[in-house]
XYZ file of C-alpha atoms in Angstrom:
452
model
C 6.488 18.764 12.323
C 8.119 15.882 15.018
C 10.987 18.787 15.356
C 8.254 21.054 16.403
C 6.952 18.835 18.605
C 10.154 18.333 20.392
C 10.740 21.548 20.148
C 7.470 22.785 21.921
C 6.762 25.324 19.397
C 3.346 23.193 18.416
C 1.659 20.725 20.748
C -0.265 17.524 19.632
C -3.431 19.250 20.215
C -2.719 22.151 18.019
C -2.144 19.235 15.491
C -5.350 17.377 16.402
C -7.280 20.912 15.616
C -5.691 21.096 12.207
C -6.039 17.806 11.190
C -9.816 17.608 12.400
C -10.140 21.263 10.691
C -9.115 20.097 7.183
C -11.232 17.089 7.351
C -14.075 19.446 7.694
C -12.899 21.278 4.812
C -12.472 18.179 2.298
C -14.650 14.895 3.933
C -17.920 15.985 2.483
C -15.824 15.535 -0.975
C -13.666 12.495 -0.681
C -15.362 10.419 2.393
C -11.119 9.254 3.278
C -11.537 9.095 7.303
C -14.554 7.510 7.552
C -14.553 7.379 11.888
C -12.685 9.755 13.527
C -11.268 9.583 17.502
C -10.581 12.913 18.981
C -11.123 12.329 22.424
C -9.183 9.466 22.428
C -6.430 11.168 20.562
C -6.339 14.103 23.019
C -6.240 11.476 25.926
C -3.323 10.031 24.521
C 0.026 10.590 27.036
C 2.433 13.285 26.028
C 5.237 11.531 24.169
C 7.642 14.458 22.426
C 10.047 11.613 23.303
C 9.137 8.833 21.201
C 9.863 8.456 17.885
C 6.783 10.099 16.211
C 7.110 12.539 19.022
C 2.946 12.597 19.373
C 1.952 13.500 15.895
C -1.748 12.586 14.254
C -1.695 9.362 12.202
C -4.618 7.419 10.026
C -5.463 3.775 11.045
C -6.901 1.594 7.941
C -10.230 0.086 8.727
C -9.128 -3.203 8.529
C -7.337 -2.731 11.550
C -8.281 -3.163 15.126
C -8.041 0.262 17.144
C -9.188 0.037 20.894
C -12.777 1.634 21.820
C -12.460 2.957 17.549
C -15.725 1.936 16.035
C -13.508 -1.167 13.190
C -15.645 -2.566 10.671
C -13.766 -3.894 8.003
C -16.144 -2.252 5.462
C -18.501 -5.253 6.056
C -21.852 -4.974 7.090
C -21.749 -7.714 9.969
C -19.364 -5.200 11.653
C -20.771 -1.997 11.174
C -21.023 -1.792 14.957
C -17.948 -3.372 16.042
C -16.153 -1.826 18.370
C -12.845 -3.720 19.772
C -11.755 -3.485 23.603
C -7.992 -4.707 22.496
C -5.567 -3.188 19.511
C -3.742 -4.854 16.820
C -0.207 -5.048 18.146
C 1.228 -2.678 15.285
C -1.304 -0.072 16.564
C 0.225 -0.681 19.962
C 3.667 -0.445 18.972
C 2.929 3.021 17.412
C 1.432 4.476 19.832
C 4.202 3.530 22.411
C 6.301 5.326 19.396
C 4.380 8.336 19.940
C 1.582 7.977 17.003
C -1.649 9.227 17.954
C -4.413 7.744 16.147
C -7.078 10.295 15.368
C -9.389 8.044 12.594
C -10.031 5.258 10.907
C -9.810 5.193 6.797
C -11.603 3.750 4.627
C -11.245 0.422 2.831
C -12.675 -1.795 0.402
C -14.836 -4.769 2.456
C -12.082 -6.809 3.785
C -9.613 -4.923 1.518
C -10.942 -6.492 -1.250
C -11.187 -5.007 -4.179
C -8.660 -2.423 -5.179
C -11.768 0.580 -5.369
C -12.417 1.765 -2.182
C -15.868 1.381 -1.774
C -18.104 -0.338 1.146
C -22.205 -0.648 2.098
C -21.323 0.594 5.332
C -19.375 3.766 4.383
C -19.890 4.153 0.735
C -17.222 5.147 -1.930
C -13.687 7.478 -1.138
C -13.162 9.611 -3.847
C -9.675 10.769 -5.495
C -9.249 14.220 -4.821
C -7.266 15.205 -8.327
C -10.826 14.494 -9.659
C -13.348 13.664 -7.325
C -15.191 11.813 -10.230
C -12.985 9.067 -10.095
C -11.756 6.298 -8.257
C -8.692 6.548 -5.679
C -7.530 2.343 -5.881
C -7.372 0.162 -3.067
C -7.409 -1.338 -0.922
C -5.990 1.066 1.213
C -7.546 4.199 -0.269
C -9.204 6.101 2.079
C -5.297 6.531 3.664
C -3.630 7.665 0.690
C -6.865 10.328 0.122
C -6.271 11.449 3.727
C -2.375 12.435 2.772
C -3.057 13.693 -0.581
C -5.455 15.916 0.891
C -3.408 17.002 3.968
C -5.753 15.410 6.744
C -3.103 13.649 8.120
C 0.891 13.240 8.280
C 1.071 10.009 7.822
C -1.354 6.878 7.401
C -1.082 3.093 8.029
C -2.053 0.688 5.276
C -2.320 -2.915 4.250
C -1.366 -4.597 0.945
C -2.050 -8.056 -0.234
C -2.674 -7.429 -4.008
C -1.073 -4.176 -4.653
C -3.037 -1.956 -1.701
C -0.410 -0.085 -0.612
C 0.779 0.526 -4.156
C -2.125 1.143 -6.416
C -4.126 4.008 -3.942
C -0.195 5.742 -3.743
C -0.169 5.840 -7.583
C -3.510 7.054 -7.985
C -3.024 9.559 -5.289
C 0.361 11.055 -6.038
C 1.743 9.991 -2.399
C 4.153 7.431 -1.790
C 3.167 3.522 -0.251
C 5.732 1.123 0.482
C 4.743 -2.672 0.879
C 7.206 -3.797 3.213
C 9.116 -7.446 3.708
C 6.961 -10.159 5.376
C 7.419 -9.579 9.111
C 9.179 -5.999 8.948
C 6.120 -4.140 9.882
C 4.257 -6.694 12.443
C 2.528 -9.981 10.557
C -0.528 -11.373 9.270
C -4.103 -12.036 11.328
C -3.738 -13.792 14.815
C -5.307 -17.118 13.164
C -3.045 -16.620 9.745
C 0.111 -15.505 11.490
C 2.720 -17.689 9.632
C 1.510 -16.591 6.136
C 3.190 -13.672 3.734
C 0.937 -12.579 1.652
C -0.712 -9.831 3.335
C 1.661 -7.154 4.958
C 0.928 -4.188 6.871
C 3.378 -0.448 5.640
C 3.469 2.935 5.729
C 1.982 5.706 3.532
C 3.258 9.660 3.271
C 3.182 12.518 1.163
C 7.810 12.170 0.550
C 9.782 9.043 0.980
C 12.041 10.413 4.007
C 8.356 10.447 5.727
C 7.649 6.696 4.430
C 11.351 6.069 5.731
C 10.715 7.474 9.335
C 6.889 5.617 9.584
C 8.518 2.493 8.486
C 11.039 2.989 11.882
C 7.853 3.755 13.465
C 6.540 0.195 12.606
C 9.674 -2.359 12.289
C 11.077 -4.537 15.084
C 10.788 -7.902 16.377
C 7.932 -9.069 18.570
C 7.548 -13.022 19.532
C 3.859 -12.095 18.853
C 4.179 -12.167 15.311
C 5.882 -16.027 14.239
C 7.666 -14.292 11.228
C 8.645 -11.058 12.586
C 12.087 -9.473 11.753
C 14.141 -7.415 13.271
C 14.798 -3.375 12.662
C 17.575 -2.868 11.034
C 20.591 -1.652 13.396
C 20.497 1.366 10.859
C 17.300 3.533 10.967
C 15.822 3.096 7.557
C 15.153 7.142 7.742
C 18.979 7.720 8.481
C 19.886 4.902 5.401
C 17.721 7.011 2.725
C 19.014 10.320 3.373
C 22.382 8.860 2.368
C 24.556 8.912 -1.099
C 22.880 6.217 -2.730
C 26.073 5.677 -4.919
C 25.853 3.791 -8.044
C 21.894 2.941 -9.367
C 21.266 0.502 -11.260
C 17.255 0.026 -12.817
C 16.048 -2.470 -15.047
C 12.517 -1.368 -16.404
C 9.781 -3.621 -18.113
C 6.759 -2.045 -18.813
C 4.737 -5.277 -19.074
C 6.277 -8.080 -17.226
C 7.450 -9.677 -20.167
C 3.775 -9.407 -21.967
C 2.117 -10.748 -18.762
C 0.469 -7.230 -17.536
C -1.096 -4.820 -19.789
C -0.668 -1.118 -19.542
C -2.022 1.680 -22.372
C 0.637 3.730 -23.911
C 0.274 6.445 -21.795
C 0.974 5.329 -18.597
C 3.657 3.844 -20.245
C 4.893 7.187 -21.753
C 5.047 8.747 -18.736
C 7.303 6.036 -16.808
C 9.539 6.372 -19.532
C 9.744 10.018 -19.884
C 10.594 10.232 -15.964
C 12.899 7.350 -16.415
C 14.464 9.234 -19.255
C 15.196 12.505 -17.261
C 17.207 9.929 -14.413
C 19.866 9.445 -16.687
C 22.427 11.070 -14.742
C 25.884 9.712 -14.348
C 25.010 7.883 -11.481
C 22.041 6.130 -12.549
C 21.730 3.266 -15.326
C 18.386 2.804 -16.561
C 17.969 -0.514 -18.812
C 14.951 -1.965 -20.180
C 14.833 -6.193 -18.656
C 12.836 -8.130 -16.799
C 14.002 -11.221 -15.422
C 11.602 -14.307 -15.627
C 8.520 -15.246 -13.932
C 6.714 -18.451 -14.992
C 3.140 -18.875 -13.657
C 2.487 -15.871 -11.773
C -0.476 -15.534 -12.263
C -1.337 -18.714 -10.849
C 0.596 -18.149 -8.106
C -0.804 -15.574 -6.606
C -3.778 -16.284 -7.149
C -3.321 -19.179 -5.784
C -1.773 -18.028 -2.465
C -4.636 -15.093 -2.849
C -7.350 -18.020 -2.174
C -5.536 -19.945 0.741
C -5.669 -16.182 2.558
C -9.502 -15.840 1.631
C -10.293 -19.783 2.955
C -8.189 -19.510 5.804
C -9.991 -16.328 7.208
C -13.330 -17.161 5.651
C -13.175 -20.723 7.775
C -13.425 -18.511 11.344
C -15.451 -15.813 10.139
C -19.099 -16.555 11.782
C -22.394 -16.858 9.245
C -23.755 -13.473 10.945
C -20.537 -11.753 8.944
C -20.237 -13.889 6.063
C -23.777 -13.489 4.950
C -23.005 -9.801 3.588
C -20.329 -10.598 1.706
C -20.487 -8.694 -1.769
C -20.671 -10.978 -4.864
C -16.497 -10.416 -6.029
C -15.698 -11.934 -2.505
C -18.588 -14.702 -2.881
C -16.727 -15.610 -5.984
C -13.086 -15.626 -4.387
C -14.224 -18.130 -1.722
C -15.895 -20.201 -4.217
C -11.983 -20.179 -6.258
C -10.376 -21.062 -3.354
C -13.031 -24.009 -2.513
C -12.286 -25.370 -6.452
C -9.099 -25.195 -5.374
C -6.903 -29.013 -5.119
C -4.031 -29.693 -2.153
C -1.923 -30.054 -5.441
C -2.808 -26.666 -6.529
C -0.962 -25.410 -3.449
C 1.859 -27.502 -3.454
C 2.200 -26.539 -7.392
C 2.136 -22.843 -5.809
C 4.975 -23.217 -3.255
C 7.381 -24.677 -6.053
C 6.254 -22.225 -8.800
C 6.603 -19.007 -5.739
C 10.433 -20.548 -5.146
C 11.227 -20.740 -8.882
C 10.451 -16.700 -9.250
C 11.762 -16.086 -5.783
C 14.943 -17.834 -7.255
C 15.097 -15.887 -10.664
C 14.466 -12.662 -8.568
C 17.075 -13.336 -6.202
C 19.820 -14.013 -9.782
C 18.630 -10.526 -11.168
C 19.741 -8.662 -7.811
C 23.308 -9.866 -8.008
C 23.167 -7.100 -11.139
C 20.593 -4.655 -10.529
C 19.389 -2.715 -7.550
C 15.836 -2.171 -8.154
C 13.250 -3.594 -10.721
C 11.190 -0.555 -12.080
C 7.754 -1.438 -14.021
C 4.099 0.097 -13.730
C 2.263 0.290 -10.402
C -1.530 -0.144 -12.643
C -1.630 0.142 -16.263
C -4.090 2.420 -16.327
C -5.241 5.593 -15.062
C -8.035 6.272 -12.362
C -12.105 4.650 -13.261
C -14.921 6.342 -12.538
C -15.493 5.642 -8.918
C -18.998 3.910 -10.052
C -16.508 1.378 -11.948
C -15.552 -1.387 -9.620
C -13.173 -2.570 -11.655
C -11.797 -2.363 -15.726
C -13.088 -4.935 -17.969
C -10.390 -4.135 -20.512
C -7.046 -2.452 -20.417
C -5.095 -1.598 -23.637
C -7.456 -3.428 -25.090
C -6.756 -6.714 -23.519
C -10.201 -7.964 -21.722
C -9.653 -8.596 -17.629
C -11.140 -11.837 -16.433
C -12.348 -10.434 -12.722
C -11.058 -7.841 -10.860
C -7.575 -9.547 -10.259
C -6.743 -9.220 -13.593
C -6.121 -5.325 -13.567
C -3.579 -5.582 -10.636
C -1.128 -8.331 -11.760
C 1.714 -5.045 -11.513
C 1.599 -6.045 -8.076
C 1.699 -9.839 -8.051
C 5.342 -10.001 -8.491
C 6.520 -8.657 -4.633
C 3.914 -10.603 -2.820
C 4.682 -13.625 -4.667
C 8.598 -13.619 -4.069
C 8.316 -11.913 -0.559
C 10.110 -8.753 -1.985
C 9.996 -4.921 -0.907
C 7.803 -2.550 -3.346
C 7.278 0.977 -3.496
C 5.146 3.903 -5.708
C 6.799 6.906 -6.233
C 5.064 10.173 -7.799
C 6.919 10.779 -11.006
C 4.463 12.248 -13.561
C 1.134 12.848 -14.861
C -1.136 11.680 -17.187
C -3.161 14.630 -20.015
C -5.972 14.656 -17.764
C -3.413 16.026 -14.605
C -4.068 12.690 -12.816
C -0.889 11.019 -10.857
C 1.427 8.489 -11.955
C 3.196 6.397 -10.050
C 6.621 4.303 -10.635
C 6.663 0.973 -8.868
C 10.294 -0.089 -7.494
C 10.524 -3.559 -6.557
C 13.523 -3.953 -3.970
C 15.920 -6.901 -3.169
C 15.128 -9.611 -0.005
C 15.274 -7.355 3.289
C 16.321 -4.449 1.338
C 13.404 -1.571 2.493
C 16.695 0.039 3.316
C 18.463 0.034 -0.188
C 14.573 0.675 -1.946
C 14.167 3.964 0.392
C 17.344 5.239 -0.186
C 17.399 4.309 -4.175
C 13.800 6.133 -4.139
C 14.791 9.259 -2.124
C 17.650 9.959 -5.166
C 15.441 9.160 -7.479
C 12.737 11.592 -5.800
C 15.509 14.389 -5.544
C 16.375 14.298 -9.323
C 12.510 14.419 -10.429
C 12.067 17.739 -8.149
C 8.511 16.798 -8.521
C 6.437 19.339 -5.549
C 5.207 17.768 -2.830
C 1.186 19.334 -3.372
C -1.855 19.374 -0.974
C -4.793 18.772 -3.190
C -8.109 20.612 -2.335
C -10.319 18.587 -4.035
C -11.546 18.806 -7.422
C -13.395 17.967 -10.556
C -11.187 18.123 -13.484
């Protein structure tokens, strides 16, 4: 589609038209872009130059978008409306993105089912009876469902990763600092990143391109690499090597089938250039550990968040603050030392394997009136952290992630394999995913939504 746009054989308005066409057709079923922008998209400057060349993208709702009604699925910003941009939204734009809606999110991403009082719930469009993760949901609806080309997400606890899985689309959770950096008043932390979302990884690739570079604005920012990471994944990927452990060494539960189905697509990858063995490397106290750096976040934006907002917080985010407040200095200082001892026995495994392979969620898609599972595999979940601990691992240790379609469940709902990168290596992940993309064959599909 960017070729076409150079090209001049479509224009970004024809685009705009299409997009806002097929949201009529499938919003009344999925509720994915929850405030839409045309007339600031068609005001946008021609830019068949730029990268993205002028082509319709999705802005999560966590994320400030200038004159865009931003609300952060919390009631005590239904009505906000910012007069400035996040600085990634900037940087996209002067890329050639043209942002054409907002999508819809969890209340401050938290949670990983998209729901919110201000917009209500975003359904999954393989079955529109159930739930489509989170936090960044609404986004991966929007692709599955051919609203837009490509969507922006967020990921702190797997929200990148779990709405890709659920969705059949692919989310990458970059590096800290790749893709811009953390709030204004939490800019030095690494928990919560900012990535790209697409229907095919070469389109992840080229949105991640879109995104990367340093800017002094953000303190840990890194640099693009001198390599385009779209140019790096359509490359020979040479030699792959993929440890798999379907369970983190017994610390995350999955049900057999989901478990089935990894292997099965893992079992048709073993071509000559691929090794596929089953290891995971260890990772003591993860789970405190990310929780742990989980409730610094939460404190740290709660503490300049006025009582007007505050006040209409939902109960699960009542209960994280009131974690993070039971919470001792020692407690994070235990964290740092426990995040460099996995970051350390992550970094050993590397020197022999290119990619760690495991389950994005053990489960398959809820009921979207089920906020979260209270058991899965028959192991009860505390609170609603419990169910994501797939996706502690890369936040912990700083490390590149990824969900790639490989399969489906008996129901015909998607299944996603989550590949864990080295440090800095979106490059290596992208390009190890594209092969392993190619030699699946799965179709790239369009969902019209339905009930199964």
């Amino acid at each position: 589609m960017i070729s076409l746009l150079r090209d001049g054989e479509v224009t970004t308005a024809d685009l705009i038209d299409a997009s806002l066409q097929r949201m009529d057709q499938v919003e009344p079923h999925v509720n994915a872009v929850v405030t839409r922008c045309p007339d600031r998209a068609r005001a946008m400057p021609a830019a068949h130059d730029n990268l993205l060349a002028g082509l319709p993208i999705g802005i999560k709702d966590l994320t400030a978008v200038e004159g865009v009604r931003t609300t952060l699925g919390t009631r005590g910003m239904a009505d906000h409306v910012p007069s400035v941009s996040d600085p990634l939204v900037a940087r996209l734009e002067e890329r050639g993105g043209v942002v054409l809606g907002k999508t819809n999110t969890p209340e401050l991403g938290a949670g990983a089912n998209t729901f919110n009082a201000v917009f209500g719930a975003t359904r999954n469009p393989w079955d529109i009876r159930m739930n489509a993760a989170g936090s960044s949901g609404g986004a991966a609806v929007s692709l599955a469902t051919g609203e837009l080309w490509l969507s922006h997400g967020s990921d702190f606890g797997g929200s990148l990763r779990s709405p890709a899985n659920y969705c059949g689309i692919v989310g990458l959770r970059p590096s800290p600092g790749i893709a811009g950096g953390s709030s204004a008043h939490l800019g030095f932390t690494t928990g919560g990143v900012e990535g790209p979302m697409a229907r095919d990884v070469l389109d992840c690739a080229l949105f991640l391109d879109a995104m990367a570079g340093f800017d002094p604005i953000w303190p840990i920012s890194f640099p693009a690499p001198d390599t385009p990471y779209l140019e790096t994944a359509k490359r020979d990927a040479g030699s792959i090597r993929i440890a798999y452990t379907p369970d983190f060494n017994g610390f995350a539960a999955v049900t057999t089938e989901i478990d089935d189905v990894l292997r099965g697509a893992l079992e048709r990858l073993r071509l000559p250039s691929v090794t596929v063995e089953e290891h995971c490397p260890h990772l003591p106290r993860l789970d405190e550990t990310f929780r742990a750096l989980r409730c610094l976040s939460f404190l740290g934006s709660y503490q300049v968040t006025p009582d007007s907002i505050s006040m209409h917080y939902k109960d699960t985010i009542k209960g994280n603050l009131a974690d993070a407040h039971a919470m001792s200095f020692d407690d994070y200082v235990q964290a740092e030392r426990d995040r460099a001892t996995i970051y350390n026995s992550m970094a050993m495994f590397f020197k022999t394997h290119d990619v760690l392979a495991c389950p994005v969620n053990g489960l398959a898609p809820l009921p979207v009136e089920i906020e979260f599972p209270t058991e899965v595999a028959g192991r009860p979940m505390r609170d609603y952290i419990d169910w994501l601990q797939f996706a502690f691992l890369a936040t912990v240790a700083g490390l590149p992630a990824l969900s790639l379609p490989v399969g489906f469940t008996r129901s015909g709902m998607p299944v996603g394999l989550q590949l864990i990168g080295p440090p800095r290596g979106e490059a290596r992940l992208l390009q190890v995913a594209h092969t392993l993309e190619q030699a699946l064959n799965l179709p790239v599909t369009l969902i019209d939504p339905i009930v199964r």
